[in-house]
mmCIF file of N, CA and C in Angstrom:
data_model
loop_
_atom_site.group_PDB
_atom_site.id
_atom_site.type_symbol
_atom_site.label_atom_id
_atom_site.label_comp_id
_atom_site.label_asym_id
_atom_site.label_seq_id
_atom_site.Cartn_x
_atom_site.Cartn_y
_atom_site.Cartn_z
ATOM 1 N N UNK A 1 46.759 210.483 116.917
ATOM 2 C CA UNK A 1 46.690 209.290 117.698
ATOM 3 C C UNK A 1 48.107 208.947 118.137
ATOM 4 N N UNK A 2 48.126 208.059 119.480
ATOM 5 C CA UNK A 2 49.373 208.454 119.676
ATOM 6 C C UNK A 2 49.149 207.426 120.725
ATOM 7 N N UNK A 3 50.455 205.900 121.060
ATOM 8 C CA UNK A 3 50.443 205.353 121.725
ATOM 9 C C UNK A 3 51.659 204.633 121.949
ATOM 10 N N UNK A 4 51.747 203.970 123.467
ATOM 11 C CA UNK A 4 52.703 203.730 123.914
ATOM 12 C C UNK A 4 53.109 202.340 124.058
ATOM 13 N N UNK A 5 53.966 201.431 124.093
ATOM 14 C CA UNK A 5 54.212 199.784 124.635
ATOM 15 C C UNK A 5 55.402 200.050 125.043
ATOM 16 N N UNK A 6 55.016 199.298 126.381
ATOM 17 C CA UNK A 6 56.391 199.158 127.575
ATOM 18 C C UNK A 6 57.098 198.279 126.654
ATOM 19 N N UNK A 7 58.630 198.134 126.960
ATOM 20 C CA UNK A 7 59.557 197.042 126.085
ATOM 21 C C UNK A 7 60.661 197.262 127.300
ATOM 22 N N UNK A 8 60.631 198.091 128.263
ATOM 23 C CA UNK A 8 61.189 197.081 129.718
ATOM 24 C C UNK A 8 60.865 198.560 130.654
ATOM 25 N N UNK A 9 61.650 198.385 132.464
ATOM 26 C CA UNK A 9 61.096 199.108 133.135
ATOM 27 C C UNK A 9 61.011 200.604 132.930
ATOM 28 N N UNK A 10 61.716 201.084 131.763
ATOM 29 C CA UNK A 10 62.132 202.344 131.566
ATOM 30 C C UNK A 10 62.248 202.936 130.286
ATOM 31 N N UNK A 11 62.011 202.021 129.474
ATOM 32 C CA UNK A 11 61.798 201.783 128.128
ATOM 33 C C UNK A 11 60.679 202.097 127.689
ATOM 34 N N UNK A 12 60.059 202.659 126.645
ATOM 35 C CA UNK A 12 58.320 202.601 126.072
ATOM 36 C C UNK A 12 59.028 202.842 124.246
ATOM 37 N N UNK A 13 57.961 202.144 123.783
ATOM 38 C CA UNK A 13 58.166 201.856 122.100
ATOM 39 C C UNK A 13 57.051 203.394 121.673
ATOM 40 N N UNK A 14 56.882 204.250 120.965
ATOM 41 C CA UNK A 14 55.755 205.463 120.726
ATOM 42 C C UNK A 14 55.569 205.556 119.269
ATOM 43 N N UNK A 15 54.181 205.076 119.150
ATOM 44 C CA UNK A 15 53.821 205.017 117.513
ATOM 45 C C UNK A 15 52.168 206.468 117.727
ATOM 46 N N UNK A 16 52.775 207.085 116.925
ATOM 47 C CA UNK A 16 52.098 208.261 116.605
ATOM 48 C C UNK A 16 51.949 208.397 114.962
ATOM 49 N N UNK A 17 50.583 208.901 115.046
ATOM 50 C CA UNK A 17 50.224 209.803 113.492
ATOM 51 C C UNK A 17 48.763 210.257 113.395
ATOM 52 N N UNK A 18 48.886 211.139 112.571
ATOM 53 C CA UNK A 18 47.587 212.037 112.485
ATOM 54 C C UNK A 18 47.904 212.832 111.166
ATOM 55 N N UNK A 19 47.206 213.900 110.870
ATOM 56 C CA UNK A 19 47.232 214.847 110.340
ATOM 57 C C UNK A 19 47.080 216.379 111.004
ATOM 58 N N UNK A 20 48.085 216.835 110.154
ATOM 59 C CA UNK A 20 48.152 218.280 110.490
ATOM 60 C C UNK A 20 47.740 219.345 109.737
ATOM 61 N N UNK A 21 46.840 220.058 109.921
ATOM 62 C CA UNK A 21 46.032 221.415 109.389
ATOM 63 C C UNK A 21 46.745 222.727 109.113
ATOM 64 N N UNK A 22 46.965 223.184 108.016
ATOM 65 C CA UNK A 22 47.424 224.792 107.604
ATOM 66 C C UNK A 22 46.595 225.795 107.404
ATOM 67 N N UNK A 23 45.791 226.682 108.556
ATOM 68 C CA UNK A 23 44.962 227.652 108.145
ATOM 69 C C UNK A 23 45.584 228.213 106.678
ATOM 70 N N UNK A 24 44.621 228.584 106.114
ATOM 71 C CA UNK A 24 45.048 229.900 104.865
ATOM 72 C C UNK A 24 45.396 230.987 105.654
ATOM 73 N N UNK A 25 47.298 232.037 105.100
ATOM 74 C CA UNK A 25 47.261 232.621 105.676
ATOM 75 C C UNK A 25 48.215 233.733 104.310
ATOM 76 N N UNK A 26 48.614 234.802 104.872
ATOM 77 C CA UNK A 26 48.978 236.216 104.008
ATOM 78 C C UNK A 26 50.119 235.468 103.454
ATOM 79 N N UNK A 27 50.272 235.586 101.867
ATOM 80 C CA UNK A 27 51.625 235.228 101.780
ATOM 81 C C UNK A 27 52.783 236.490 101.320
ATOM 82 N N UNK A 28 53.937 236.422 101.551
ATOM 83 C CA UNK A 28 54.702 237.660 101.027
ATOM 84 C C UNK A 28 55.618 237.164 100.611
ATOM 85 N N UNK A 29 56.238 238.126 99.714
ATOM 86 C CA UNK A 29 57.646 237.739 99.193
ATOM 87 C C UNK A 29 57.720 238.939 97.999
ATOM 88 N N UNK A 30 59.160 239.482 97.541
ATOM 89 C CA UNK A 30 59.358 240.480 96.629
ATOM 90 C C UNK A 30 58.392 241.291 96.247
ATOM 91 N N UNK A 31 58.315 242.290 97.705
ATOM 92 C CA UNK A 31 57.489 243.597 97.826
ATOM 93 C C UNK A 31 56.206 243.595 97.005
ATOM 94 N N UNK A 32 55.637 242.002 97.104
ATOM 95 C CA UNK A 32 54.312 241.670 96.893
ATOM 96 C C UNK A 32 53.549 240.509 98.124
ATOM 97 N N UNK A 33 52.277 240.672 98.868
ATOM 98 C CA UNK A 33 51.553 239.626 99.571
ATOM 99 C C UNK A 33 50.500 239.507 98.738
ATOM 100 N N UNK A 34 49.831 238.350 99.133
ATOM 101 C CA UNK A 34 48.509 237.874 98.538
ATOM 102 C C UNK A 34 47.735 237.391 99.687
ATOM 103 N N UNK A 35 46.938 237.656 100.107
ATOM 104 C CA UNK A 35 45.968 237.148 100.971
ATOM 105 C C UNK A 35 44.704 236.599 100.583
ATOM 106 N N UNK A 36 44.392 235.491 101.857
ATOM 107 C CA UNK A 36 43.028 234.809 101.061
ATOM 108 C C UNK A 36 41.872 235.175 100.713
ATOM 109 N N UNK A 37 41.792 236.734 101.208
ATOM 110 C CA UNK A 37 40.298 237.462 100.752
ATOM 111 C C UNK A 37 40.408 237.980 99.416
ATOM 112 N N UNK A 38 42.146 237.852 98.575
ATOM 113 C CA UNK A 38 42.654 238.290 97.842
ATOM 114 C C UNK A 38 42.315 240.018 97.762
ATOM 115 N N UNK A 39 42.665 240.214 99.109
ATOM 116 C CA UNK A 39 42.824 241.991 99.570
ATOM 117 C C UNK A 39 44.484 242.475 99.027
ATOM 118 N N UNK A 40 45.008 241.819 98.116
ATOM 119 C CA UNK A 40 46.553 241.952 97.543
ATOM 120 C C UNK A 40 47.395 243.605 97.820
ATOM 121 N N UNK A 41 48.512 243.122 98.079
ATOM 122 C CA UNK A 41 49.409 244.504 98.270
ATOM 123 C C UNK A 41 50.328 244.143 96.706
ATOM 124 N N UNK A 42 50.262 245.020 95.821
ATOM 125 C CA UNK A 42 51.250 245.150 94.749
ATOM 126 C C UNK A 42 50.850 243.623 93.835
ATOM 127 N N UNK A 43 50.188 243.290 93.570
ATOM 128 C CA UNK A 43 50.024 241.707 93.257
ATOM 129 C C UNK A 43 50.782 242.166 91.426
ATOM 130 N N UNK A 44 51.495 240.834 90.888
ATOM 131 C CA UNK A 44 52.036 240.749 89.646
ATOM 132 C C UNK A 44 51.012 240.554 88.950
ATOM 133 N N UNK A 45 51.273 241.290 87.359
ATOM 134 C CA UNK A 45 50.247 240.702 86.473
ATOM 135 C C UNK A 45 50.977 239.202 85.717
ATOM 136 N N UNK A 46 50.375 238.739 84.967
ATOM 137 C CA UNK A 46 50.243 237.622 84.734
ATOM 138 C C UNK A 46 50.358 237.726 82.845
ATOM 139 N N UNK A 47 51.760 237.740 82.340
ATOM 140 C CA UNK A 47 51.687 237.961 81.567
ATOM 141 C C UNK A 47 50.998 237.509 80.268
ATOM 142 N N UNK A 48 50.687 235.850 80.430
ATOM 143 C CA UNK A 48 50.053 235.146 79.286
ATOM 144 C C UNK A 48 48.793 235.164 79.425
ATOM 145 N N UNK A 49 48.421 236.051 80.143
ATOM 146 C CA UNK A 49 46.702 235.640 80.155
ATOM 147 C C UNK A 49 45.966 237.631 80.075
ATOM 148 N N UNK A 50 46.647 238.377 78.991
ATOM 149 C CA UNK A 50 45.962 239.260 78.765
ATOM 150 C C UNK A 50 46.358 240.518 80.394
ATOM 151 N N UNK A 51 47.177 240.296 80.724
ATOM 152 C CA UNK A 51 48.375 241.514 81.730
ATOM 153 C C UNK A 51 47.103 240.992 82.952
ATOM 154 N N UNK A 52 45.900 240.204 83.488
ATOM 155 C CA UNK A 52 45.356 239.922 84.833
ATOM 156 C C UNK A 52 46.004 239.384 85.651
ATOM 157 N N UNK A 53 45.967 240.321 87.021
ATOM 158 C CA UNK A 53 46.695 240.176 88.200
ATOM 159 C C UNK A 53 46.553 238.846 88.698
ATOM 160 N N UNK A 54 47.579 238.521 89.056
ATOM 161 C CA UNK A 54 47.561 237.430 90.006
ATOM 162 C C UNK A 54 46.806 237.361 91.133
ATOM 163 N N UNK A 55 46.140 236.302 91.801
ATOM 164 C CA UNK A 55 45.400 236.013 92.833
ATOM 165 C C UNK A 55 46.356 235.562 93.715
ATOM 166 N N UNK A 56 45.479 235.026 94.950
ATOM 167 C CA UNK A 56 46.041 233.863 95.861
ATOM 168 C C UNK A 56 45.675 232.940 95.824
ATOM 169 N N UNK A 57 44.615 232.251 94.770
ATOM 170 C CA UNK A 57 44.812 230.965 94.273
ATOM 171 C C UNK A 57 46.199 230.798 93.707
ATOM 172 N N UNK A 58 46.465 231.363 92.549
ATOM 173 C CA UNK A 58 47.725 231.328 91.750
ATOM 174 C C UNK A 58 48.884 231.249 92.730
ATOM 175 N N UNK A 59 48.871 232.106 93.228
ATOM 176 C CA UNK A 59 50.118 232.143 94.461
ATOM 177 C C UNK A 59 50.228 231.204 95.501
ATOM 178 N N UNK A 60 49.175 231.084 95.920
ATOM 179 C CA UNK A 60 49.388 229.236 96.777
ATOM 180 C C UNK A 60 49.157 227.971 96.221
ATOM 181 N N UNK A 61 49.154 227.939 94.842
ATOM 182 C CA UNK A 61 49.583 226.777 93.813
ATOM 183 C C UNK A 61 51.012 226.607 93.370
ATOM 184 N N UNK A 62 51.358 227.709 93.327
ATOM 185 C CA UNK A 62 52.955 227.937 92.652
ATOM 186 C C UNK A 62 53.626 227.649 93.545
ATOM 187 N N UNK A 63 53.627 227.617 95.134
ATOM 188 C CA UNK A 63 54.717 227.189 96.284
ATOM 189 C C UNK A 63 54.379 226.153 96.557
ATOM 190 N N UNK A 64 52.615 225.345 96.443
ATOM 191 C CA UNK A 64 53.025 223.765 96.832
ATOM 192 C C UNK A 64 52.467 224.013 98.282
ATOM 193 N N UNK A 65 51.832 224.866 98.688
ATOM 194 C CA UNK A 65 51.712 224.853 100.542
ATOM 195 C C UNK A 65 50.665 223.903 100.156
ATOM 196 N N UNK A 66 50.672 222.876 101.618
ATOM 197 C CA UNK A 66 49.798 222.316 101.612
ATOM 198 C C UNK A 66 48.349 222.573 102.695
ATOM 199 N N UNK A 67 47.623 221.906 102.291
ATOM 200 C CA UNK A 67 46.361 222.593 103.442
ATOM 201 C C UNK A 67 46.787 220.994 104.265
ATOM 202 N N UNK A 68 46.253 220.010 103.790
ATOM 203 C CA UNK A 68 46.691 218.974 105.317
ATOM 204 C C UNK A 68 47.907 217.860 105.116
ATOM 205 N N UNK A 69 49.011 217.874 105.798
ATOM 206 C CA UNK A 69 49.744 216.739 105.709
ATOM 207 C C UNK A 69 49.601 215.713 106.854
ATOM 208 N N UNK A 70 49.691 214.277 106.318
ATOM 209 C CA UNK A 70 49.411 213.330 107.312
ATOM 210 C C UNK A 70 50.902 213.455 107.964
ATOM 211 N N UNK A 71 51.209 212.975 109.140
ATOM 212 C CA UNK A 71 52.217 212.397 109.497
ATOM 213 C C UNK A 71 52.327 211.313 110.576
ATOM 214 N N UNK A 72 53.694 210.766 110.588
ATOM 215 C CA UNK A 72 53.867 209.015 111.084
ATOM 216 C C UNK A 72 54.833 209.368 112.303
ATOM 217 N N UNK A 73 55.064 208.956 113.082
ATOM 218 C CA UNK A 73 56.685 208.691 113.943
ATOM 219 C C UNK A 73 56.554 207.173 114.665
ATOM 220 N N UNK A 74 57.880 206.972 114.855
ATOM 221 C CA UNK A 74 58.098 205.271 115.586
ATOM 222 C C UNK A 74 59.227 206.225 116.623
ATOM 223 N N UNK A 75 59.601 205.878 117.714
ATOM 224 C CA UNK A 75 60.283 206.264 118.542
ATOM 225 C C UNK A 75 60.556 205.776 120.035
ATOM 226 N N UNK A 76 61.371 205.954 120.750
ATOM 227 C CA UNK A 76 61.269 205.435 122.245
ATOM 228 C C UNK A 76 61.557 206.669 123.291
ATOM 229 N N UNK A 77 60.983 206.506 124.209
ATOM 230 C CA UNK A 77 61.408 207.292 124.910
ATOM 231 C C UNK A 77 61.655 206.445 126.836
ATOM 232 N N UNK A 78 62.778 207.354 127.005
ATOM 233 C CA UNK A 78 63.352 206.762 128.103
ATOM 234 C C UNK A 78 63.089 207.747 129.395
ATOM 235 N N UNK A 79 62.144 206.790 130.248
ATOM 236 C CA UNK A 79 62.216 207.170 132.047
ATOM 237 C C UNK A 79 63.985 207.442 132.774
ATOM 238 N N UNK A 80 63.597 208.596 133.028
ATOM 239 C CA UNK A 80 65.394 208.787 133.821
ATOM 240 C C UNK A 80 64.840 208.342 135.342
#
């Protein structure tokens, strides 16, 4: 959503926010990826749980990606 108020002839005030969407996508890093079908290239085992490989649940918990972040802006923008 996203809207505008004049505040003079050339002037506009812009209040925006919504949310933004992160498909699931391949992750890589140190000559290991994890993907969401968990089709894995080289995946780590997991040492405290009996040597079972890591997933891509595990792997997109441990970085924190998010699936949706909201976001805000206040701003102006100027007519030349």
């Amino acid at each position: 959503m996203e809207t505008h108020f004049k505040m003079a002839q050339k002037l506009n005030l812009v209040i925006a926010a919504g949310l933004d969407y992160y498909l699931p996508g391949t992750l890589h890093g140190h000559d290991t990826s994890y993907s969401p079908d968990n089709d894995n290239v080289n995946p780590r085992n997991d040492n405290e749980n009996d040597d079972t490989p890591f997933t891509y649940k595990d792997a997109n918990e441990a970085i924190y990606q998010p699936g949706i972040m909201p976001f805000a802006m206040i701003g102006l923008t100027v007519n030349l």
